XYZ file of N, CA and C in Angstrom:
705
model
N 21.823 -107.717 63.777
C 21.776 -108.368 62.627
C 21.808 -109.995 62.937
N 21.093 -110.634 62.277
C 20.947 -112.068 62.209
C 21.481 -112.667 60.939
N 22.419 -113.616 61.230
C 22.813 -114.408 59.979
C 22.562 -115.895 60.324
N 23.294 -116.801 59.555
C 23.197 -118.260 59.828
C 24.569 -118.810 59.844
N 24.794 -119.772 60.635
C 25.998 -120.580 60.687
C 25.917 -121.932 60.269
N 26.953 -122.588 59.560
C 26.681 -123.894 59.098
C 27.230 -124.803 60.175
N 26.452 -125.828 60.647
C 26.707 -126.862 61.622
C 27.602 -128.025 61.022
N 27.950 -128.919 61.903
C 28.722 -130.076 61.459
C 28.004 -130.983 60.269
N 26.590 -130.963 60.464
C 25.873 -131.709 59.517
C 25.711 -131.012 58.182
N 26.147 -129.726 58.029
C 25.901 -129.001 56.749
C 24.679 -128.116 56.714
N 23.802 -128.231 57.916
C 22.588 -127.405 58.058
C 23.064 -126.088 58.517
N 22.064 -125.258 58.457
C 22.346 -123.814 58.972
C 21.760 -123.615 60.294
N 22.474 -122.981 61.207
C 22.191 -122.726 62.569
C 22.100 -121.258 62.588
N 20.950 -120.545 63.150
C 20.804 -119.199 63.219
C 21.694 -118.624 64.317
N 22.287 -117.545 64.201
C 23.144 -116.932 65.177
C 23.184 -115.397 65.097
N 23.098 -114.761 66.390
C 23.165 -113.306 66.306
C 24.451 -112.845 66.323
N 25.014 -112.218 65.381
C 26.509 -111.752 65.236
C 26.589 -110.538 66.021
N 27.838 -110.327 66.513
C 28.386 -109.015 67.160
C 29.161 -108.300 66.360
N 28.554 -107.032 65.886
C 29.055 -106.094 65.042
C 29.958 -105.222 65.857
N 31.397 -105.257 65.398
C 32.222 -104.657 66.167
C 32.823 -103.358 65.271
N 32.589 -103.192 64.050
C 33.124 -102.267 63.162
C 32.097 -102.134 61.821
N 32.006 -100.914 61.330
C 31.372 -100.779 60.106
C 32.540 -100.023 59.042
N 32.893 -100.936 58.009
C 33.712 -100.338 57.216
C 33.105 -99.839 55.820
N 33.706 -98.588 55.392
C 32.998 -98.025 54.303
C 34.102 -97.699 53.186
N 33.636 -97.991 52.022
C 34.684 -97.880 50.932
C 35.390 -99.176 50.593
N 36.578 -99.064 49.725
C 37.535 -100.161 49.399
C 38.799 -99.836 50.045
N 39.266 -100.850 50.790
C 40.702 -100.842 51.444
C 40.890 -99.729 52.368
N 39.818 -99.217 52.897
C 39.801 -98.149 54.012
C 40.137 -96.662 53.508
N 40.234 -96.663 52.078
C 40.507 -95.185 51.586
C 39.340 -94.336 51.820
N 39.772 -93.091 51.959
C 38.700 -92.005 52.232
C 39.209 -90.725 51.823
N 38.399 -89.820 51.230
C 38.699 -88.383 50.830
C 39.726 -88.396 49.561
N 39.550 -89.354 48.727
C 40.558 -89.348 47.557
C 39.990 -89.026 46.255
N 38.564 -88.484 46.407
C 37.806 -88.262 45.247
C 37.539 -89.321 44.239
N 37.360 -90.423 44.959
C 37.132 -91.753 44.192
C 35.728 -91.585 43.357
N 35.876 -92.002 42.097
C 34.754 -91.983 41.330
C 34.396 -93.390 40.671
N 34.893 -94.419 41.310
C 34.721 -95.673 40.794
C 33.480 -96.335 41.393
N 32.780 -95.760 42.458
C 31.716 -96.149 42.959
C 31.897 -97.240 44.406
N 33.204 -97.557 44.352
C 33.679 -98.302 45.571
C 33.258 -97.562 46.873
N 33.411 -96.301 46.713
C 33.175 -95.420 47.948
C 31.928 -95.588 48.551
N 30.857 -96.230 47.985
C 29.559 -96.489 48.393
C 29.496 -97.820 49.102
N 30.586 -98.639 49.008
C 30.404 -99.975 49.895
C 30.332 -99.781 51.295
N 29.474 -100.375 51.863
C 29.319 -100.437 53.399
C 29.277 -101.865 53.793
N 30.211 -102.294 54.737
C 30.296 -103.578 55.141
C 30.514 -103.532 56.574
N 29.812 -104.627 57.373
C 29.905 -104.792 58.751
C 31.061 -105.770 59.029
N 31.875 -105.565 59.820
C 32.680 -106.469 60.596
C 32.011 -107.084 61.732
N 31.873 -108.296 61.794
C 31.125 -108.928 62.917
C 31.654 -110.196 63.344
N 31.653 -110.529 64.674
C 32.003 -111.704 65.264
C 30.794 -112.671 65.446
N 30.820 -114.021 65.155
C 29.717 -114.776 65.338
C 29.216 -114.796 66.771
N 28.068 -114.798 67.027
C 27.297 -114.914 68.342
C 27.165 -116.285 68.828
N 26.535 -116.247 70.023
C 26.289 -117.678 70.583
C 25.283 -118.357 69.821
N 25.671 -119.750 69.610
C 24.853 -120.605 68.685
C 23.826 -121.370 69.537
N 22.654 -121.463 68.955
C 21.574 -122.141 69.748
C 21.689 -123.681 69.344
N 21.153 -124.529 70.235
C 21.096 -125.851 70.029
C 19.955 -126.230 69.105
N 20.026 -127.292 68.464
C 21.043 -128.414 68.411
C 22.233 -127.916 67.578
N 23.398 -128.195 67.995
C 24.643 -127.804 67.086
C 24.934 -128.504 66.003
N 24.449 -129.881 66.151
C 24.667 -130.878 64.904
C 25.893 -131.630 65.121
N 25.881 -132.818 64.402
C 27.008 -133.750 64.701
C 27.209 -134.134 65.863
N 28.648 -134.341 66.183
C 28.816 -134.784 67.674
C 29.087 -133.605 68.696
N 28.720 -132.201 68.190
C 28.893 -131.136 68.996
C 28.171 -131.122 70.199
N 26.894 -131.294 70.204
C 25.918 -131.510 71.336
C 26.481 -132.307 72.310
N 26.865 -133.617 71.935
C 27.389 -134.657 72.902
C 28.660 -134.182 73.464
N 29.551 -133.505 72.701
C 30.752 -133.027 73.386
C 30.506 -132.003 74.293
N 29.631 -130.950 74.201
C 29.349 -129.962 75.142
C 28.714 -130.519 76.344
N 27.788 -131.556 76.113
C 27.223 -132.232 77.232
C 28.214 -132.871 78.033
N 29.070 -133.534 77.604
C 30.129 -134.152 78.324
C 30.973 -133.201 79.032
N 31.299 -132.095 78.319
C 32.212 -131.174 79.100
C 31.367 -130.448 80.260
N 30.083 -130.268 80.080
C 29.357 -129.782 81.080
C 29.202 -130.686 82.312
N 29.105 -132.145 82.004
C 29.021 -133.006 83.072
C 30.418 -133.122 83.858
N 31.503 -132.923 83.070
C 32.827 -132.990 83.704
C 33.020 -131.602 84.621
N 32.580 -130.581 84.132
C 32.598 -129.339 84.991
C 31.786 -129.565 86.141
N 30.691 -130.025 86.064
C 29.694 -130.220 87.235
C 30.508 -131.122 88.381
N 31.017 -132.055 87.749
C 31.620 -133.203 88.569
C 32.860 -132.492 89.443
N 33.493 -131.577 88.680
C 34.675 -130.779 89.286
C 34.222 -129.645 90.212
N 32.760 -129.375 90.416
C 32.365 -128.377 91.164
C 32.293 -126.919 90.481
N 32.242 -126.882 89.206
C 32.244 -125.673 88.357
C 30.920 -125.567 87.559
N 30.202 -124.515 87.659
C 29.116 -124.305 86.710
C 29.665 -123.963 85.427
N 28.738 -124.638 84.426
C 29.047 -124.483 83.015
C 29.029 -123.083 82.685
N 28.248 -122.272 83.086
C 28.080 -120.768 82.792
C 29.244 -120.020 83.144
N 29.881 -120.575 84.378
C 30.980 -119.828 84.936
C 32.329 -120.093 84.007
N 32.350 -121.292 83.415
C 33.490 -121.929 82.651
C 33.482 -121.483 81.121
N 32.305 -121.369 80.677
C 32.020 -121.185 79.213
C 31.225 -119.982 78.907
N 31.781 -118.931 78.228
C 30.987 -117.753 78.109
C 29.893 -118.017 76.836
N 30.252 -118.675 75.951
C 29.374 -118.855 74.700
C 30.050 -119.933 74.078
N 29.099 -120.838 73.238
C 29.492 -121.693 72.173
C 29.193 -121.276 70.778
N 30.195 -121.444 69.939
C 29.751 -120.795 68.659
C 30.196 -122.045 67.650
N 29.151 -122.300 66.755
C 29.340 -123.138 65.645
C 29.353 -122.435 64.482
N 30.423 -122.419 63.710
C 30.574 -121.422 62.517
C 31.428 -122.173 61.613
N 30.952 -122.303 60.322
C 31.525 -123.013 59.235
C 32.007 -124.395 59.624
N 31.102 -125.068 60.308
C 31.472 -126.523 60.664
C 32.537 -126.855 61.564
N 32.706 -125.602 62.511
C 33.749 -125.693 63.482
C 33.161 -125.316 64.898
N 33.561 -126.039 65.936
C 33.010 -125.798 67.357
C 34.031 -124.959 68.072
N 33.604 -123.806 68.703
C 34.387 -123.027 69.470
C 33.769 -122.783 70.757
N 34.471 -122.978 71.895
C 34.068 -122.554 73.228
C 34.878 -121.339 73.699
N 34.131 -120.259 74.052
C 34.814 -119.178 74.431
C 34.811 -119.191 76.009
N 36.157 -119.099 76.631
C 36.244 -119.395 77.955
C 36.859 -118.253 78.665
N 36.528 -117.840 79.809
C 37.239 -116.837 80.574
C 38.713 -117.290 81.011
N 39.590 -116.234 80.826
C 40.913 -116.669 80.950
C 41.220 -117.353 82.418
N 40.548 -117.070 83.396
C 40.901 -117.672 84.612
C 40.444 -119.226 84.562
N 39.555 -119.526 83.789
C 39.025 -120.929 83.782
C 39.775 -121.752 82.633
N 40.641 -121.114 81.872
C 41.121 -121.816 80.767
C 41.998 -123.046 81.173
N 43.018 -123.103 82.245
C 43.566 -124.309 82.613
C 42.591 -125.389 83.067
N 41.591 -125.073 83.848
C 40.610 -126.031 84.203
C 39.871 -126.779 83.075
N 39.415 -125.951 82.211
C 38.658 -126.447 80.949
C 39.622 -127.272 80.129
N 40.720 -126.867 80.021
C 41.685 -127.573 79.157
C 42.031 -128.856 79.664
N 42.266 -128.958 81.027
C 42.660 -130.248 81.693
C 41.556 -131.211 81.609
N 40.255 -130.749 81.877
C 39.144 -131.499 81.804
C 39.033 -132.232 80.429
N 39.209 -131.266 79.265
C 39.193 -131.789 78.035
C 40.113 -132.813 77.690
N 41.238 -132.675 78.341
C 42.438 -133.600 78.215
C 42.080 -134.997 78.932
N 41.672 -134.935 80.142
C 41.660 -136.191 81.065
C 40.415 -136.876 81.002
N 39.283 -136.197 80.929
C 38.130 -136.993 80.916
C 37.973 -138.084 79.833
N 37.531 -139.233 80.218
C 37.563 -140.344 79.112
C 36.513 -140.104 78.034
N 35.370 -139.499 78.295
C 34.454 -139.132 77.257
C 34.783 -137.879 76.482
N 35.888 -137.371 76.705
C 36.378 -136.211 75.968
C 37.792 -136.387 75.376
N 38.867 -136.723 76.261
C 40.084 -137.154 75.908
C 40.765 -136.464 74.598
N 40.789 -135.000 74.767
C 41.471 -134.157 73.659
C 43.034 -134.141 74.091
N 43.716 -135.264 73.660
C 45.054 -135.499 73.953
C 46.089 -134.395 73.370
N 45.746 -133.745 72.273
C 46.627 -133.090 71.387
C 46.157 -131.599 71.216
N 47.100 -130.762 71.680
C 46.940 -129.259 71.375
C 47.787 -129.001 70.194
N 47.052 -128.416 69.080
C 47.630 -127.943 67.871
C 48.428 -126.755 67.873
N 48.500 -126.148 69.098
C 49.148 -124.778 69.098
C 48.063 -123.786 69.606
N 48.678 -122.485 69.534
C 47.816 -121.347 69.845
C 48.105 -120.307 68.791
N 47.055 -119.566 68.469
C 47.111 -118.643 67.419
C 46.590 -117.275 68.225
N 47.179 -116.138 67.695
C 46.726 -114.829 68.363
C 45.951 -114.049 67.360
N 44.787 -113.251 67.717
C 44.057 -112.558 66.735
C 43.930 -111.039 67.549
N 43.932 -110.067 66.637
C 43.749 -108.769 67.184
C 42.557 -108.057 66.580
N 41.548 -107.588 67.364
C 40.517 -106.969 66.987
C 40.573 -105.549 67.634
N 40.984 -104.610 67.060
C 41.247 -103.251 67.791
C 39.728 -102.512 68.146
N 38.757 -102.967 67.358
C 37.388 -102.336 67.660
C 36.496 -103.206 68.721
N 37.079 -104.355 69.232
C 36.375 -105.181 70.138
C 36.790 -104.639 71.418
N 36.043 -103.708 71.906
C 36.392 -102.927 73.223
C 36.466 -103.882 74.408
N 37.657 -103.782 75.190
C 37.942 -104.520 76.330
C 38.155 -105.958 76.045
N 38.128 -106.386 74.742
C 38.522 -107.634 74.348
C 39.322 -107.665 72.971
N 40.196 -106.786 72.939
C 41.031 -106.718 71.781
C 41.768 -107.719 71.250
N 42.322 -108.551 72.224
C 43.487 -109.589 71.873
C 42.687 -110.972 72.318
N 42.828 -111.738 71.244
C 42.261 -113.179 71.503
C 43.200 -114.206 71.204
N 43.259 -115.300 72.096
C 44.080 -116.592 71.917
C 43.152 -117.693 71.649
N 43.440 -118.435 70.576
C 42.671 -119.597 70.155
C 43.555 -120.877 70.122
N 43.110 -121.772 71.039
C 43.672 -123.101 71.183
C 42.821 -124.069 70.237
N 43.269 -124.695 69.222
C 42.730 -125.899 68.568
C 43.158 -127.138 69.088
N 42.187 -128.046 69.669
C 42.477 -129.233 70.320
C 41.916 -130.306 69.358
N 42.580 -131.603 69.500
C 42.317 -132.636 68.694
C 42.300 -134.013 69.493
N 41.132 -134.622 69.536
C 41.021 -135.836 70.240
C 41.346 -137.008 69.261
N 42.497 -137.699 69.486
C 42.820 -138.881 68.603
C 41.898 -140.050 68.921
N 41.629 -140.149 70.223
C 40.696 -141.204 70.720
C 39.399 -141.298 70.061
N 38.700 -140.063 69.981
C 37.379 -139.989 69.286
C 37.305 -139.362 68.036
N 38.545 -138.859 67.546
C 38.524 -138.290 66.182
C 37.533 -137.031 66.142
N 37.663 -136.173 67.202
C 36.955 -134.955 67.370
C 37.748 -133.795 67.430
N 37.191 -132.590 67.184
C 38.022 -131.251 67.357
C 37.198 -130.286 68.066
N 37.837 -129.321 68.800
C 37.139 -128.209 69.485
C 38.341 -127.207 69.602
N 37.827 -125.917 69.634
C 38.750 -124.832 69.772
C 38.359 -123.984 71.000
N 39.386 -123.724 71.883
C 38.991 -122.801 72.941
C 39.612 -121.390 72.766
N 38.647 -120.451 72.932
C 39.177 -119.121 72.588
C 39.013 -118.257 73.915
N 40.001 -117.462 74.102
C 39.903 -116.538 75.226
C 40.245 -115.068 74.713
N 39.507 -114.080 75.195
C 39.685 -112.818 74.869
C 40.007 -112.041 76.060
N 40.951 -111.085 75.978
C 41.527 -110.176 76.960
C 41.642 -108.745 76.513
N 41.619 -107.830 77.500
C 41.898 -106.324 77.040
C 43.349 -106.138 76.678
N 43.571 -105.239 75.724
C 44.825 -104.685 75.266
C 45.480 -104.099 76.588
N 44.807 -103.618 77.484
C 45.503 -102.859 78.666
C 45.929 -104.041 79.620
N 45.428 -105.218 79.540
C 45.818 -106.303 80.373
C 45.954 -107.542 79.833
N 46.941 -107.755 78.952
C 46.832 -108.835 78.056
C 47.423 -110.312 78.562
N 47.056 -110.535 79.769
C 47.553 -111.681 80.525
C 46.683 -112.984 80.413
N 47.247 -114.115 80.073
C 46.539 -115.303 79.871
C 47.293 -116.294 80.577
N 46.529 -117.227 81.342
C 47.360 -118.377 81.941
C 47.894 -119.232 80.899
N 49.183 -119.600 81.091
C 49.830 -120.583 80.020
C 49.133 -121.942 80.191
N 49.213 -122.618 79.126
C 48.785 -124.170 79.064
C 49.873 -125.033 78.945
N 51.201 -124.542 79.175
C 52.282 -125.295 79.065
C 52.127 -126.694 80.098
N 51.618 -126.461 81.114
C 51.683 -127.443 82.207
C 50.611 -128.520 81.831
N 49.507 -128.192 80.893
C 48.527 -129.094 80.472
C 49.052 -129.789 79.189
N 49.475 -128.791 78.250
C 49.910 -129.259 76.985
C 51.270 -128.853 76.767
N 52.319 -129.599 76.955
C 53.729 -128.891 76.820
C 53.996 -128.476 75.493
N 53.238 -129.046 74.375
C 53.444 -128.786 73.002
C 53.248 -127.197 72.822
N 52.407 -126.519 73.613
C 52.239 -125.320 73.242
C 53.362 -124.258 73.646
N 54.557 -124.768 74.176
C 55.780 -123.979 74.580
C 56.033 -122.967 73.554
N 56.508 -123.426 72.357
C 57.020 -122.405 71.244
C 55.787 -121.749 70.560
N 54.640 -122.211 70.640
C 53.492 -121.558 70.091
C 53.075 -120.232 70.938
N 53.191 -120.523 72.231
C 52.874 -119.337 73.215
C 53.926 -118.311 72.921
N 55.146 -118.724 72.725
C 56.166 -117.714 72.609
C 55.942 -116.923 71.434
N 55.708 -117.543 70.249
C 55.298 -117.045 68.997
C 54.128 -116.004 69.196
N 53.131 -116.391 69.761
C 52.043 -115.466 70.007
C 52.390 -114.336 70.841
N 53.260 -114.474 71.811
C 53.710 -113.459 72.535
C 54.473 -112.490 71.725
N 55.309 -113.081 70.974
C 56.377 -112.222 70.167
C 55.417 -111.363 69.123
N 54.394 -112.015 68.477
C 53.767 -111.368 67.364
C 52.709 -110.492 67.806
N 52.059 -110.775 68.987
C 50.734 -110.177 69.246
C 50.924 -109.396 70.782
N 51.873 -109.711 71.546
C 52.051 -109.013 72.904
C 51.232 -109.825 73.984
N 50.526 -110.978 73.762
C 49.924 -111.706 74.647
C 50.971 -112.266 75.691
N 50.679 -112.095 76.929
C 51.500 -112.501 78.016
C 51.038 -113.857 78.710
N 51.628 -115.025 78.654
C 51.126 -116.158 79.080
C 51.671 -116.574 80.374
N 51.095 -116.094 81.481
C 51.521 -116.299 82.843
C 51.794 -117.807 83.187
N 53.030 -118.075 83.688
C 53.249 -119.352 84.065
C 54.132 -120.059 82.921
N 54.297 -119.518 81.832
C 55.318 -119.949 80.725
C 56.723 -120.094 81.406
N 57.336 -121.369 81.104
C 58.758 -121.491 81.636
C 59.765 -120.496 81.034
N 59.626 -119.948 79.807
C 60.532 -119.170 79.204
C 59.814 -118.357 78.171
N 59.252 -117.386 78.608
C 58.454 -116.367 77.579
C 59.342 -115.318 76.950
N 59.953 -115.710 76.042
C 60.923 -114.779 75.277
C 60.604 -114.780 73.709
N 60.967 -113.766 73.136
C 60.828 -113.769 71.663
C 61.473 -114.938 70.904
N 60.757 -115.433 69.693
C 61.017 -116.602 69.154
C 61.464 -116.328 67.662
N 60.720 -115.082 67.061
C 61.023 -114.884 65.806
C 61.808 -113.398 65.574
N 61.331 -112.447 66.286
C 62.025 -111.066 66.283
C 63.240 -110.990 67.221
N 64.216 -110.089 66.923
C 65.244 -109.874 67.814
C 64.785 -109.576 69.305
N 65.576 -109.849 70.254
C 65.237 -109.618 71.601
C 64.812 -108.046 71.935
N 65.463 -107.111 71.157
C 65.369 -105.755 71.429
C 64.294 -105.154 70.529
N 63.717 -105.966 69.856
C 62.752 -105.371 68.948
C 61.523 -104.845 69.646
N 61.131 -103.653 69.116
C 59.991 -102.810 69.805
C 58.564 -103.121 69.025
N 57.629 -103.487 69.809
C 56.250 -103.669 69.026
C 56.098 -105.151 68.706
N 54.894 -105.419 68.368
C 54.361 -106.770 68.005
C 53.931 -106.810 66.621
N 54.611 -107.331 65.657
C 54.398 -107.080 64.064
C 53.162 -107.452 63.568
N 52.339 -108.520 64.233
C 51.112 -108.869 63.549
C 49.974 -108.204 64.210
N 50.085 -107.331 65.002
C 48.893 -106.493 65.473
C 48.450 -105.528 64.369
N 47.128 -105.287 64.477
C 46.486 -104.444 63.436
C 47.085 -102.858 63.360
N 47.558 -102.669 64.757
C 47.963 -101.152 64.833
C 49.496 -100.978 64.647
N 50.101 -102.142 64.249
C 51.611 -102.095 63.889
C 51.779 -101.414 62.575
N 52.704 -100.377 62.367
C 52.987 -99.742 61.265
C 53.629 -100.674 60.256
N 53.150 -100.603 58.821
C 53.708 -101.439 57.926
C 55.157 -100.825 57.654
N 56.025 -101.798 57.263
C 57.419 -101.578 56.814
C 58.119 -100.968 58.181
N 58.732 -100.040 57.922
C 59.610 -99.315 59.014
C 61.117 -99.334 58.765
N 61.537 -100.093 57.744
C 62.906 -100.210 57.422
C 63.262 -99.486 56.095
N 63.784 -98.329 55.992
C 63.997 -97.672 54.649
C 64.848 -98.677 53.708
N 64.694 -98.612 52.463
C 65.373 -99.391 51.463
C 66.087 -98.449 50.472
N 67.300 -98.779 50.247
C 67.993 -98.093 49.279
C 68.282 -98.900 47.843
N 68.034 -98.239 46.883
C 68.209 -98.908 45.579
C 68.844 -98.007 44.370
N 69.889 -98.163 44.054
C 70.675 -97.453 43.040
C 70.575 -95.928 43.291
N 71.066 -95.833 44.599
C 70.946 -94.218 44.992
C 69.714 -93.702 45.367
N 68.773 -94.319 45.076
C 67.464 -93.700 45.657
C 66.944 -94.421 46.925
N 66.358 -93.595 47.846
C 65.861 -94.203 48.922
C 64.375 -94.402 49.006
N 64.015 -95.614 49.227
C 62.356 -95.868 49.371
C 62.008 -95.987 50.799
N 61.207 -94.897 50.993
C 60.587 -95.016 52.576
C 59.826 -96.297 52.658
N 59.657 -96.707 54.090
C 58.812 -97.783 54.339
C 57.263 -97.465 53.949
N 56.495 -98.508 53.838
C 55.092 -98.265 53.330
C 54.389 -97.301 54.064
N 54.576 -97.280 55.431
C 53.681 -96.474 56.384
C 54.084 -95.036 56.134
N 55.202 -94.712 55.448
C 55.669 -93.384 55.283
C 55.585 -92.908 53.987
N 54.867 -93.502 53.050
C 54.813 -93.182 51.679
C 53.460 -92.516 51.565
N 53.248 -91.781 50.306
C 51.970 -91.102 50.182
C 50.820 -92.087 50.277
N 49.792 -91.578 50.918
C 48.463 -92.362 51.174
C 47.343 -91.523 50.780
N 46.237 -92.337 50.617
C 44.949 -91.519 50.234
C 44.039 -91.716 51.488
N 44.282 -92.133 52.407
C 43.447 -92.279 53.548
C 43.932 -91.568 54.693
């Protein structure tokens, strides 16, 4: 499937999306005798593919400067960046986990890049993205050049380890702890990777797609309300 993505200038840039799932019906319901017509809805869940050049705006110059910095450091661009995605006016570089600290430090220190600020890290769970189920997204900001870029790393659920960026961006301290708490991503080298929201003895990671809803029974005026995942369902 080929769709278009919008670059920084507002123009469309073609991109081959990666379909990871086909959803049928509404809200995932199946076998309920639906007569509304929603059961015939078919939608593809897709991740944006590698964007071709020109990216538009300052994106081309930024990627060229990053490639030059990597080459000066003795690293091939293709080894450090899996793909570059321009989607909805935002630039994302997908990076192998082993190269994450190197790329982040070059983005921070190179005068032509100078991304001094990390805005945190977010976790994403794609159960259908085989061997890349867990993603970590680092949005970076250059105060010097007034530019933005995101670094994204994908790892398998069976091996959810990512190098911590605490040594490069100390502000990621609590953000990496929160992502570990809610998604189960393990940031190797973090000085204190402990839960930050849930109790220390909590089982599981609540923001993963495979985590059951609810789980705590509620009593109300003598009646017991089961958690959502234990109520009657139509799927």
